[in-house]
Each structure stands twice: as structure tokens, then as C-alpha cells.
mmCIF file of C-alpha atoms in Angstrom:
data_model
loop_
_atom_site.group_PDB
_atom_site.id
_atom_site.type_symbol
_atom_site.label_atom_id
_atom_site.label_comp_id
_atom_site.label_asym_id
_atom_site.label_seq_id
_atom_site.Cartn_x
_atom_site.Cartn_y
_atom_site.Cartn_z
ATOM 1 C CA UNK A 6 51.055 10.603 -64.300
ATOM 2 C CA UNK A 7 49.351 13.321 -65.560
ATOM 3 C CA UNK A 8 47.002 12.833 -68.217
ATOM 4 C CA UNK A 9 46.179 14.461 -71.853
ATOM 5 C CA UNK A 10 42.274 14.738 -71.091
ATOM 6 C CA UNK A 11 43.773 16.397 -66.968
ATOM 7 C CA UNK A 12 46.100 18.918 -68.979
ATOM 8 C CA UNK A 13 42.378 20.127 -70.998
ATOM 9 C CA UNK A 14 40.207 19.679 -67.759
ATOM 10 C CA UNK A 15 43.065 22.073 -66.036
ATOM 11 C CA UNK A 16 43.534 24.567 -69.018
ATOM 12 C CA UNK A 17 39.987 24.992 -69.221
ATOM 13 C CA UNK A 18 39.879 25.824 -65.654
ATOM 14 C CA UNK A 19 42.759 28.306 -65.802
ATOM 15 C CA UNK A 20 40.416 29.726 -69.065
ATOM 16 C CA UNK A 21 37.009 29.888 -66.572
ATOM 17 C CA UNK A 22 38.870 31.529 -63.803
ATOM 18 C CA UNK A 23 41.074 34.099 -66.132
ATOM 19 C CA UNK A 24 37.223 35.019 -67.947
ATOM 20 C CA UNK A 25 35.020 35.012 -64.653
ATOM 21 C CA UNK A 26 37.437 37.066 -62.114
ATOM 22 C CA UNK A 27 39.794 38.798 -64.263
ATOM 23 C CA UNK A 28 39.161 39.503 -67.785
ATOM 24 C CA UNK A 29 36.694 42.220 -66.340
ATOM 25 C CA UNK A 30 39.721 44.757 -65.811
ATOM 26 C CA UNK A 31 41.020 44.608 -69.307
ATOM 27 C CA UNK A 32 38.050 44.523 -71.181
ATOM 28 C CA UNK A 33 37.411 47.603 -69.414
ATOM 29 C CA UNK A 34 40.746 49.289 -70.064
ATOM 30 C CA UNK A 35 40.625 48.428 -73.672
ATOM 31 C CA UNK A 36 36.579 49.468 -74.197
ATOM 32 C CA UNK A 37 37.648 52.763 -72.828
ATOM 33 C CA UNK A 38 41.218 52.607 -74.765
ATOM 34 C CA UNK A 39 39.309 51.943 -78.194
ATOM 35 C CA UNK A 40 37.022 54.781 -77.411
ATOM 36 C CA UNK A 41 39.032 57.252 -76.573
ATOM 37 C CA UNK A 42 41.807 56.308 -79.015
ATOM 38 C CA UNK A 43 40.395 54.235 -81.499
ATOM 39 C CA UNK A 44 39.315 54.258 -85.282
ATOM 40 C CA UNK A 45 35.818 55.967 -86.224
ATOM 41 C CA UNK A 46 35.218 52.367 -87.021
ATOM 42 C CA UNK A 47 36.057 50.755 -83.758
ATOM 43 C CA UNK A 48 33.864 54.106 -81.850
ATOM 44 C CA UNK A 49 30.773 53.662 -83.652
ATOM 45 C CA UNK A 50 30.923 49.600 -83.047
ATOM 46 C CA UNK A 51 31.606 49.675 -79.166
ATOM 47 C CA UNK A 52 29.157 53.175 -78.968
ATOM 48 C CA UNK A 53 26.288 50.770 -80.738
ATOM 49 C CA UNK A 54 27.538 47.332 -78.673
ATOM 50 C CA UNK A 55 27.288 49.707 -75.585
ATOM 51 C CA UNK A 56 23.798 51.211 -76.374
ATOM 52 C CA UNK A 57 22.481 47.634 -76.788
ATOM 53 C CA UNK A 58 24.161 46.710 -73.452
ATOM 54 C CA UNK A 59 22.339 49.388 -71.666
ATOM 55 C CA UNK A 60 19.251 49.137 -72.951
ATOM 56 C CA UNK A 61 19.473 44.942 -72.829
ATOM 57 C CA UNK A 62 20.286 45.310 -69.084
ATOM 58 C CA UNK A 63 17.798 48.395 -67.872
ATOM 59 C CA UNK A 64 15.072 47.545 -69.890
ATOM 60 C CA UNK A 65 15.140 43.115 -70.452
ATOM 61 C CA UNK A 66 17.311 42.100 -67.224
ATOM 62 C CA UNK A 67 20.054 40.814 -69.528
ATOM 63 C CA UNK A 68 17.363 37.848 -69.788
ATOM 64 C CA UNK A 69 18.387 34.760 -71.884
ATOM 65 C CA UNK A 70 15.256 32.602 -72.986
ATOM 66 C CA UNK A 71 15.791 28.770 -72.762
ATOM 67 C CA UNK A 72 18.944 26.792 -72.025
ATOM 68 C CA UNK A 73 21.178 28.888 -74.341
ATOM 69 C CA UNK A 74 23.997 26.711 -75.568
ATOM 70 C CA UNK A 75 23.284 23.298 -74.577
ATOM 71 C CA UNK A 76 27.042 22.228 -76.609
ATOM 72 C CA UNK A 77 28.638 25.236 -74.411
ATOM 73 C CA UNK A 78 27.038 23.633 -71.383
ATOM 74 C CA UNK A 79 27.911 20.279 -72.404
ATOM 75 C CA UNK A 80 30.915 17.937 -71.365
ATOM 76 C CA UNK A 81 32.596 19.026 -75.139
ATOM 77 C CA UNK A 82 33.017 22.064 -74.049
ATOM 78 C CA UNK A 83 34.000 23.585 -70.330
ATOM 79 C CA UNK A 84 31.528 20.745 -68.666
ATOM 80 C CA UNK A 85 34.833 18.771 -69.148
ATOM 81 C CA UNK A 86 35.937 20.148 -66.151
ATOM 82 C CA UNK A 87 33.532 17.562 -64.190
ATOM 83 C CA UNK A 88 35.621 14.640 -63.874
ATOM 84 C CA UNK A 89 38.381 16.871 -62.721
ATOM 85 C CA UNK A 90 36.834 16.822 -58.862
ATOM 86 C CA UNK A 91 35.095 15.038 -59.227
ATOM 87 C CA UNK A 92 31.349 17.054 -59.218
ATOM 88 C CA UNK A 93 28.414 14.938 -59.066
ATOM 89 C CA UNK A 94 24.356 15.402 -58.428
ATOM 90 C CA UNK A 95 22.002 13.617 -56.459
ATOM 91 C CA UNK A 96 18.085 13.900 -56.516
ATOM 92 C CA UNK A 97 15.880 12.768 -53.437
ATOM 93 C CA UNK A 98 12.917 13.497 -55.036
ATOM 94 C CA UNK A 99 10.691 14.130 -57.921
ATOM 95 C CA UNK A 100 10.364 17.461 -59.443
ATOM 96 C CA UNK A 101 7.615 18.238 -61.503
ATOM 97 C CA UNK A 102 8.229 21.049 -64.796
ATOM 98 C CA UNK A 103 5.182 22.372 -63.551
ATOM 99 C CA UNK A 104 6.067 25.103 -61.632
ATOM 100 C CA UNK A 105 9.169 27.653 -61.905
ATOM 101 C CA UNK A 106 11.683 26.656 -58.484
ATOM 102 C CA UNK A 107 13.872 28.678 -56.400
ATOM 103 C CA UNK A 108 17.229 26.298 -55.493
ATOM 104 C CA UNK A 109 18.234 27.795 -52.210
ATOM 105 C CA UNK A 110 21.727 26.710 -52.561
ATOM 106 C CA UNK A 111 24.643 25.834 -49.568
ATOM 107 C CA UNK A 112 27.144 26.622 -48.882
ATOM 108 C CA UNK A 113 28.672 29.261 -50.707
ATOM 109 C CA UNK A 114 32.190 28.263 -50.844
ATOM 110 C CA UNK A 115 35.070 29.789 -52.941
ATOM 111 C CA UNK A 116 33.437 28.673 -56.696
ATOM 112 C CA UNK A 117 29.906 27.376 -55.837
ATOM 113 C CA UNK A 118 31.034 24.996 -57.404
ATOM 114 C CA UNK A 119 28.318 22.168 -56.723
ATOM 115 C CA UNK A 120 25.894 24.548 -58.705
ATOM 116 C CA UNK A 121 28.388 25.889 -61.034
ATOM 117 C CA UNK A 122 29.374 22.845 -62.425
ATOM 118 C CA UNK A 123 25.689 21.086 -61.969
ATOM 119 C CA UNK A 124 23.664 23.944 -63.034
ATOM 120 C CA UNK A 125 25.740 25.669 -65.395
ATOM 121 C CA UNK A 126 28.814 24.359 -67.412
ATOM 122 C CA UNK A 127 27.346 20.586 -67.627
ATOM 123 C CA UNK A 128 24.114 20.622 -67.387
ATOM 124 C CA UNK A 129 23.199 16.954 -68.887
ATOM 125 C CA UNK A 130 22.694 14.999 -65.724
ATOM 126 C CA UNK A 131 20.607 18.042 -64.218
ATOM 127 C CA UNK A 132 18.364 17.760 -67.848
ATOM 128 C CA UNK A 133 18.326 13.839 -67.085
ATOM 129 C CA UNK A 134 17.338 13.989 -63.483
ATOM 130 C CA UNK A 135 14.679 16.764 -63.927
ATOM 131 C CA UNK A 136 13.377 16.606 -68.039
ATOM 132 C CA UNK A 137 11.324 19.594 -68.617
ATOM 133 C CA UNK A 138 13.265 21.967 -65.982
ATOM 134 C CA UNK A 139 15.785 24.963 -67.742
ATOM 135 C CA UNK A 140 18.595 25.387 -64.953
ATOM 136 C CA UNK A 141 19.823 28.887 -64.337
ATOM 137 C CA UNK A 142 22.270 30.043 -61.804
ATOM 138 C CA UNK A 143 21.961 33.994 -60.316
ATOM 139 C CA UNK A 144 24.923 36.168 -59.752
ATOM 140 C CA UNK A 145 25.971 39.735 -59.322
ATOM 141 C CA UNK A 146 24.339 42.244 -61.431
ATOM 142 C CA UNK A 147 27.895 43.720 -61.774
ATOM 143 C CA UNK A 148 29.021 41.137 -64.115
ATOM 144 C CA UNK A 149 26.309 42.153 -66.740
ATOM 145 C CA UNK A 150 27.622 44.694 -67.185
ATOM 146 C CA UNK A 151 31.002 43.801 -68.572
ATOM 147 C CA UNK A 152 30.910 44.097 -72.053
ATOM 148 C CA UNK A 153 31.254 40.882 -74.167
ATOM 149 C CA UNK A 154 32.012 38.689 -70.960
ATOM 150 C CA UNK A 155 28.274 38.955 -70.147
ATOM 151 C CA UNK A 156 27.050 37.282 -72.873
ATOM 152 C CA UNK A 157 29.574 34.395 -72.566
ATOM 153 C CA UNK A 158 27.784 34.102 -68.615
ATOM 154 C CA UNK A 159 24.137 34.344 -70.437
ATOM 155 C CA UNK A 160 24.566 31.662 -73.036
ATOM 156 C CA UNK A 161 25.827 29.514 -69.739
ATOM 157 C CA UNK A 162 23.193 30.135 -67.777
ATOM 158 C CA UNK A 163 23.887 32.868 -65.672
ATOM 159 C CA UNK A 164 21.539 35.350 -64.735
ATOM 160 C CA UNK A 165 21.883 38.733 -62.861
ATOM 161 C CA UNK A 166 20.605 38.592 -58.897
ATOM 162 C CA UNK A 167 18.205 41.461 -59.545
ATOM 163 C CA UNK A 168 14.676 41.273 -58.436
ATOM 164 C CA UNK A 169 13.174 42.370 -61.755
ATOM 165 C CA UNK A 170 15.579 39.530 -63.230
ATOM 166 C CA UNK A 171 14.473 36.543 -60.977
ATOM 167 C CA UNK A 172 10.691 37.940 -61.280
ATOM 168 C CA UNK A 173 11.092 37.788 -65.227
ATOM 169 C CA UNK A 174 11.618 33.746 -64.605
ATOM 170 C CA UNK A 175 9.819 32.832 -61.841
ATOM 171 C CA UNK A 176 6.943 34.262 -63.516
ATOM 172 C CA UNK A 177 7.177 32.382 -66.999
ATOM 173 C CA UNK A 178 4.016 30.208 -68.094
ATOM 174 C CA UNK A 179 4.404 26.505 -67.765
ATOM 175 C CA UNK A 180 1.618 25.989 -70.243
ATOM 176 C CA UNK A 181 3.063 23.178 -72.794
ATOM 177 C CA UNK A 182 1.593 25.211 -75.757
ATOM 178 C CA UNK A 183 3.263 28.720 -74.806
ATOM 179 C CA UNK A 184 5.187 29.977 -77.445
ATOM 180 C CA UNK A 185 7.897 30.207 -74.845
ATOM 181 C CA UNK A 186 7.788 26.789 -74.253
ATOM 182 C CA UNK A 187 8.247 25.719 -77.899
ATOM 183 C CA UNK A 188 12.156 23.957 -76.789
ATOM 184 C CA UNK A 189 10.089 21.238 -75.056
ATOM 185 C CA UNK A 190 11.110 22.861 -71.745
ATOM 186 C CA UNK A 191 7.637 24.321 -69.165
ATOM 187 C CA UNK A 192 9.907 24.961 -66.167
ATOM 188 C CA UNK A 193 12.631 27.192 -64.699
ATOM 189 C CA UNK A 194 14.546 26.280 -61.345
ATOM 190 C CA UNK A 195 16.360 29.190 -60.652
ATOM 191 C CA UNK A 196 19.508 28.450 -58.202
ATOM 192 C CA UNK A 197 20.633 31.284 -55.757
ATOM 193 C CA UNK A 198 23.425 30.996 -53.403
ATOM 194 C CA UNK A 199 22.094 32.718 -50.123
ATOM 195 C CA UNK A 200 24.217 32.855 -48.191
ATOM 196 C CA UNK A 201 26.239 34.704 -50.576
ATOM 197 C CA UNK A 202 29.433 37.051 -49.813
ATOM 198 C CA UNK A 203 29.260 36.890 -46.237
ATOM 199 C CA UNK A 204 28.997 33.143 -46.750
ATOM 200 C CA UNK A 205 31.894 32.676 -48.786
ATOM 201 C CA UNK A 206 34.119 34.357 -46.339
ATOM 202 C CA UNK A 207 33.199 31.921 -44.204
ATOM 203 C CA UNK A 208 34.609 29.247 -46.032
ATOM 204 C CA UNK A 209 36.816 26.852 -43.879
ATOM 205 C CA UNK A 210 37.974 23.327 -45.604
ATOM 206 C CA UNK A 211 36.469 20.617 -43.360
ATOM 207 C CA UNK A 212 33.779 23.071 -41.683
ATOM 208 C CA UNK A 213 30.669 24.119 -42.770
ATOM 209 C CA UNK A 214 29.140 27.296 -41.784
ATOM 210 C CA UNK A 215 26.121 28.848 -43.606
ATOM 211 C CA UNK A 216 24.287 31.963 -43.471
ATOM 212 C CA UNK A 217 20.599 31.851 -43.455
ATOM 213 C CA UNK A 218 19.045 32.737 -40.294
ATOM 214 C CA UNK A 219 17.886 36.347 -41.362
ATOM 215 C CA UNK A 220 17.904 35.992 -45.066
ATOM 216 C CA UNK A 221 14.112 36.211 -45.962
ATOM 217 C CA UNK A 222 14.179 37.900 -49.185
ATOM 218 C CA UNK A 223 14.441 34.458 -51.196
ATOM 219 C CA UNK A 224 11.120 33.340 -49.358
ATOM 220 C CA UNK A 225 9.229 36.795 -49.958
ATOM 221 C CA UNK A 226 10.330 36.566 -53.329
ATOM 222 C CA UNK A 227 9.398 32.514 -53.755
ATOM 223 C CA UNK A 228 5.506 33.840 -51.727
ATOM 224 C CA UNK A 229 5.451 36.287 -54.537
ATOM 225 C CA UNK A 230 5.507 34.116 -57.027
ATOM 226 C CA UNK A 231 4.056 30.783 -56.228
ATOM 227 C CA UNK A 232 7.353 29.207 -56.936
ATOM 228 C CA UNK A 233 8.260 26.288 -54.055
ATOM 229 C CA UNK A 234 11.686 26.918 -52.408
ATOM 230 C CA UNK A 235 14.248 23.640 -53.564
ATOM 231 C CA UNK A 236 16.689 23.202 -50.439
ATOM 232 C CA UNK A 237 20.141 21.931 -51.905
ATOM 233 C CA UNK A 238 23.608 21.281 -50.424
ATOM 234 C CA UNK A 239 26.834 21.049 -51.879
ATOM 235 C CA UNK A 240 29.275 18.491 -49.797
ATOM 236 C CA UNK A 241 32.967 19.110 -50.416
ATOM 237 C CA UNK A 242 32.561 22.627 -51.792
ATOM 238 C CA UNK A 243 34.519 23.890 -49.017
ATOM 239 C CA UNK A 244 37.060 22.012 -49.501
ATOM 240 C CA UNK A 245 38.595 22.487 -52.766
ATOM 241 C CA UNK A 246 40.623 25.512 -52.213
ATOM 242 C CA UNK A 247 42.470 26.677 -48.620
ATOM 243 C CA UNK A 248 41.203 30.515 -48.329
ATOM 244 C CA UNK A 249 44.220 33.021 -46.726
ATOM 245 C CA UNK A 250 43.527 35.171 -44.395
ATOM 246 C CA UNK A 251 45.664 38.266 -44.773
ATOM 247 C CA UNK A 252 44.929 41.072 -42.919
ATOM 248 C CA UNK A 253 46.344 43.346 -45.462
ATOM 249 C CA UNK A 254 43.834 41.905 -47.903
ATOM 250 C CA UNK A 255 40.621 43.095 -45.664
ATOM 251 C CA UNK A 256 40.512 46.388 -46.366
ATOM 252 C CA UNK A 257 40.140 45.677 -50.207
ATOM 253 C CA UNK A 258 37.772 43.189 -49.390
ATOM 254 C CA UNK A 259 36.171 45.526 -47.240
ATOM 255 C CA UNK A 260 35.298 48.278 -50.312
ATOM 256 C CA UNK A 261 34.390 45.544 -52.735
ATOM 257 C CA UNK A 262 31.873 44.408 -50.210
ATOM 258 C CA UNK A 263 30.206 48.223 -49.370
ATOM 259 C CA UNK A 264 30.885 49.284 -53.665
ATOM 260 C CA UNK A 265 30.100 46.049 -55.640
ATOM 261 C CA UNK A 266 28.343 43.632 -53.175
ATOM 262 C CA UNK A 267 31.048 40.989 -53.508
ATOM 263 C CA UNK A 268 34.361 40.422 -51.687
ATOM 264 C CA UNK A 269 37.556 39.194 -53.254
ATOM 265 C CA UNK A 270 39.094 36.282 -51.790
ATOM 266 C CA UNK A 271 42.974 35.286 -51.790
ATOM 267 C CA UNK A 272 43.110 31.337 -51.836
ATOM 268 C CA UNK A 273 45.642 28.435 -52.581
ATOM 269 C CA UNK A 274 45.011 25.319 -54.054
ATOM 270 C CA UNK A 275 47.312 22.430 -55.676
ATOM 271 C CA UNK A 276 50.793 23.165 -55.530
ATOM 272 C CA UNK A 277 50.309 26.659 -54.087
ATOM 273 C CA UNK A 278 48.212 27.993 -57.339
ATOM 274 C CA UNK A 279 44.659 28.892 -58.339
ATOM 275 C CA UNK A 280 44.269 25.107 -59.293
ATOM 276 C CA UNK A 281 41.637 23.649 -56.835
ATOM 277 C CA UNK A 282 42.300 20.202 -55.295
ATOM 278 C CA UNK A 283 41.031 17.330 -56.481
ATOM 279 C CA UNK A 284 38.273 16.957 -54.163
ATOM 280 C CA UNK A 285 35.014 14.981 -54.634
ATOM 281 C CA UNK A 286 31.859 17.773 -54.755
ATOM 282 C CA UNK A 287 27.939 16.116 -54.653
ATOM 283 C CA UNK A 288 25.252 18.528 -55.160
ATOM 284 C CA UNK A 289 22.136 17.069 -52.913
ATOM 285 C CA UNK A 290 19.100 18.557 -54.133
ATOM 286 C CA UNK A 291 16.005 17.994 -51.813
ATOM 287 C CA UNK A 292 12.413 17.766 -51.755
ATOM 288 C CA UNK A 293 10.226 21.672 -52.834
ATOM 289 C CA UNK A 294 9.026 23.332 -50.323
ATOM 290 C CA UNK A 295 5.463 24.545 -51.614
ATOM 291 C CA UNK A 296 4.012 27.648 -50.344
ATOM 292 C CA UNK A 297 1.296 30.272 -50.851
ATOM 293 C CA UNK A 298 0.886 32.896 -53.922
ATOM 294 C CA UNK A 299 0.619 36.011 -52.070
ATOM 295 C CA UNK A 300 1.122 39.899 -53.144
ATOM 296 C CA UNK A 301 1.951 40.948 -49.863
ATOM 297 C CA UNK A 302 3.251 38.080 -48.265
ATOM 298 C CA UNK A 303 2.516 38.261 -44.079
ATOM 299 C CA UNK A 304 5.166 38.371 -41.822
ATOM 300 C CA UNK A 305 4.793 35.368 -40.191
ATOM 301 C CA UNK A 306 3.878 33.489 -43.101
ATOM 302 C CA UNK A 307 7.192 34.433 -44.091
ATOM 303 C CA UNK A 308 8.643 33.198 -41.178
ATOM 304 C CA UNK A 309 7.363 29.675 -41.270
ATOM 305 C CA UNK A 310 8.114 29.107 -44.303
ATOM 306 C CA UNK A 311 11.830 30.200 -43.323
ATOM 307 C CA UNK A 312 11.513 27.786 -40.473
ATOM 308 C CA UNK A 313 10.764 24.884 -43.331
ATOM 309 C CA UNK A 314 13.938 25.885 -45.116
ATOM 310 C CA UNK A 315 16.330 25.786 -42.097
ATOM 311 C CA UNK A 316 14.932 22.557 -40.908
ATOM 312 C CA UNK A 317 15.065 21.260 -44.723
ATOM 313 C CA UNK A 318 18.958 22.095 -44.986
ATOM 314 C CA UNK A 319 19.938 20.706 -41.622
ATOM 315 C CA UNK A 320 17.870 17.922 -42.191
ATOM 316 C CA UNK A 321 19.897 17.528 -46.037
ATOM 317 C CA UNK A 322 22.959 17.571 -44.094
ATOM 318 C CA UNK A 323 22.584 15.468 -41.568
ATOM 319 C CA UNK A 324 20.749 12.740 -43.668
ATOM 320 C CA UNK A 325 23.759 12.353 -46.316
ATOM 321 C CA UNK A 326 26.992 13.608 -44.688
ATOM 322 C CA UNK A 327 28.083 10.681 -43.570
ATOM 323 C CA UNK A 328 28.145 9.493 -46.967
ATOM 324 C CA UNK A 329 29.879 12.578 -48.454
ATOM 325 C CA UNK A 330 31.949 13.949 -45.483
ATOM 326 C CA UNK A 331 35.254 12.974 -43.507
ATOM 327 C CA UNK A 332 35.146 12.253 -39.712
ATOM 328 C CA UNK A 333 31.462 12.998 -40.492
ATOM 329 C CA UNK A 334 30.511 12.561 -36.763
ATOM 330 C CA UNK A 335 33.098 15.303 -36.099
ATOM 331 C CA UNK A 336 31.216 17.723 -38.342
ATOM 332 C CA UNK A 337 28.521 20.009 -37.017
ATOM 333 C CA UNK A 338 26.347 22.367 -39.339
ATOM 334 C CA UNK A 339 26.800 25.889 -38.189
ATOM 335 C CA UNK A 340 23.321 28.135 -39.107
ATOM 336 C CA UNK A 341 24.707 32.028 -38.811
#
């Protein structure tokens, strides 16, 4: 039987899905409706929203200081959709506020949903397991610049994938007595999905398959700033929707990729529909990696710390998939 709190946990799901993937193409018609044909009223309001847009995403990377809405990212509020899965998160060791992090996230998956969920929409175990750490989750510059939308992604965490953007946090003071720092917060842990695009079209229920072995721009980056590299993996995130491949479909997916740096994907979950299944996620977030401030980081410098990060994910799956996977001893850990 279906219950009352289910019927919010899905409706607020259907609500996520309908504002992160597809409220982008009307708010766009209707921006461009309203000034073309709307009021002098309605012009000079989305002409001065738009202005601030611009100059809020050339000039300040769409940056949102602190934890934004801590009752938006709360279970009150679209953190109810938790216990749907249900998502959990598990810490293996201690992580100082410090230093600012880089949470080299895998896999990918449809949602991301183990850093989504953890990271973003419900973020009071993540403040209870690491107290002094702000949680922010990267995405594609592309959705700053949806008008209105983007601030409903800033106030839950979300910040664009730009370099500028991740610099602007990775290089925040963790002095107690900045003026930054006046929440009670010295630390930033900034989670980026590597593997990205390519990564989620990978996605298989059952399998996992990540790409890493020639993405070094998250280590340059992480050298650049002094900020240790946090290996995490998400077990079941693969699992809670059954992607279709349509070979129709690839050709679409094909100019999103080359125009907007994303692909679409067409997927099924319960009962045929965008609901996912009711499948367990755990977010597994390891020990940092600490490395070396440099400018100009060396090659091979580079590469061993890369090394470090591959054998730190293997060794996260390995360690806890029996514990979090089906016919675990069946299930390999493909590196691409």
C-alpha cells in the first residue's frame, strides 16, 4: 500500500525532474515571449533580471557564499525524497574543515544521485559527519544560465563546472575569523562527477564502469590549489533507472554532447515512467588524498597523484561492495 508521506516523496521527485531537465525549454520560450510581446513593465523587469544574470555569471561565477538554504536542503523540503531509495552516506575517515576538498565522485549514473541527494537536497547527515565542511555539487555551466531556474540550483548547492567557478572555492580562507567564515563554516568540499557525460552513458544496472583513466584536469586543478582530492563511490546509483538504447535517439545525443557538453538520456524506471526504482544508494566517501601547492603543476607529479586516485576508488570498491552490491563476487570495476 502506498503511503501519504510515498505520494510527497514521489511528487517531489516528479517536481525535481520537471525543474532540472525540462523547465529550461519553457522558461526560455516565455523569457523571449514576454520580451518580444510583453508589457513595458514585464520588458524592463526581465531586461534588468537579464543584465544581473549576465553580469552575476561573467563577472562572480554565479557563486553562492555558504550553505544557502539549509530548510531547502533539509528533509522538510525536497531532502524528503531520501527515504524514497533509500540514499544513505558513509564516512571512513576524518575530515578536517581545514582545507577546501575536491570529492572526485563515481560513478556517474543517470541522477548522481549518491551526491545529489547527500550533497545537495539533504545535506544534514553530510553537516553531521563532517561539522565545519559547506557541501557543493558542480554541474554544467549551461544551467546558469537559465533564468530563474539557476538560482533555485544555487540556493541548493549547485555550482557551475567552470574553472574560474571551482577556483573561486577552492581558494576560500579557512581562517575561523574570516569574515567569510562568520556561519561557523572554514571549509568547502566541492563534489565533481568525473567521469561525467561519457560516464553516464555508460550506465548499465548491475555493472559498473567508470571513466577516469585520462581525466587529469581535477588533479591539476586540486595541485593548483592545495586542496586534497576526496575519492567517493556511490553503490546502487546505477541501478535505479534501466537506460534505452535507441538508435534513433543517438544522433540527438550526439549534438547535445559536441553543443552543450551533456547528452540526453531516454530511461525507464517503475512501471515504465521517469519514477526511479526503489533501490538502496550509499555514498562511500574515503580517506583525502593530500598533495602539493604548485603553480605549474609537473607532469608526472600529476600523474602520481592520478595513480593515488585510481588505486583509492578501486580500493573503495572493492573494500565495501560486498556489503552494498548483489552477486558482489560477480561484479568487476571497469576503469575506462
Amino acid at each position: 500500500m502506498v503511503t501519504f508521506k510515498e505520494i510527497i516523496q514521489i511528487a517531489v521527485i516528479h517536481v525535481y525532474f520537471f525543474v532540472f531537465y525540462f523547465s529550461a525549454y519553457f522558461i526560455y520560450w516565455y523569457t523571449v515571449k514576454g520580451l518580444t510581446f510583453g508589457s513595458l513593465w514585464v520588458k524592463t523587469v526581465l531586461i534588468t533580471y537579464l543584465i544581473y544574470l549576465l553580469i552575476d555569471y561573467f563577472v562572480y561565477h554565479s557563486a553562492l557564499d555558504g550553505n544557502g538554504s539549509i530548510l531547502l536542503r533539509s528533509k522538510r523540503f525536497v531532502g524528503i525524497t531520501r527515504d524514497y531509495f533509500p540514499v544513505e552516506i558513509r564516512k571512513t575517515a576524518e575530515i578536517p574543515p581545514n582545507r577546501n576538498y575536491i570529492l572526485a565522485h563515481f560513478p556517474h549514473g543517470i541522477l548522481t544521485l549518491a551526491i545529489s541527494i547527500n550533497m545537495l537536497l539533504e545535506i544534514t547527515p553530510f553537516l553531521r559527519l563532517f561539522p565545519g565542511i559547506r557541501p557543493k555539487v558542480a554541474t554544467l555551466n549551461i544551467n546558469f544560465c537559465t533564468p530563474f531556474v539557476r538560482e533555485f540550483l544555487r540556493y541548493l548547492g549547485y555550482i557551475p563546472s567552470s574553472k574560474d567557478s571551482l577556483l573561486y572555492f577552492l581558494n576560500k580562507s579557512n581562517d575561523p575569523k574570516h569574515t567569510d567564515n562568520a556561519d561557523g563554516f572554514t571549509s568547502y568540499m566541492l563534489g565533481i562527477s568525473v567521469g561525467g557525460t561519457q560516464e553516464a552513458l555508460l550506465t548499465e544496472p548491475g555493472k559498473y564502469t567508470i571513466v577516469l583513466k585520462k581525466r587529469m584536469g581535477f588533479v591539476k586543478l586540486a595541485i593548483q590549489t592545495g586542496s586534497p582530492i576526496v575519492p567517493s563511490f556511490g553503490f546502487g546509483d546505477v541501478d535505479i533507472y534501466t537506460p534505452l538504447d535507441k538508435a534513433w535517439f543517438r544522433p540527438i545525443q550526439m549534438f547535445y554532447k559536441k553543443y552543450f557538453r551533456y547528452a540526453p538520456i531516454i530511461f525507464k524506471g517503475r512501471g515504465n515512467t521517469i519514477l526511479p526504482y526503489k533501490k538502496k544508494v550509499t555514498l562511500v566517501v574515503g580517506s583525502p588524498i593530500d598533495v602539493k601547492r604548485t603553480t605549474n603543476p609537473d607532469p608526472a607529479y600529476v600523474e602520481e597523484i592520478h595513480t593515488k586516485v585510481v588505486a583509492a576508488v578501486r580500493d573503495l570498491f572493492e573494500t565495501y561492495k560486498r556489503e552494498y552490491i548483489e552477486n558482489s563476487e560477480e561484479t568487476e570495476l571497469v576503469i575506462t
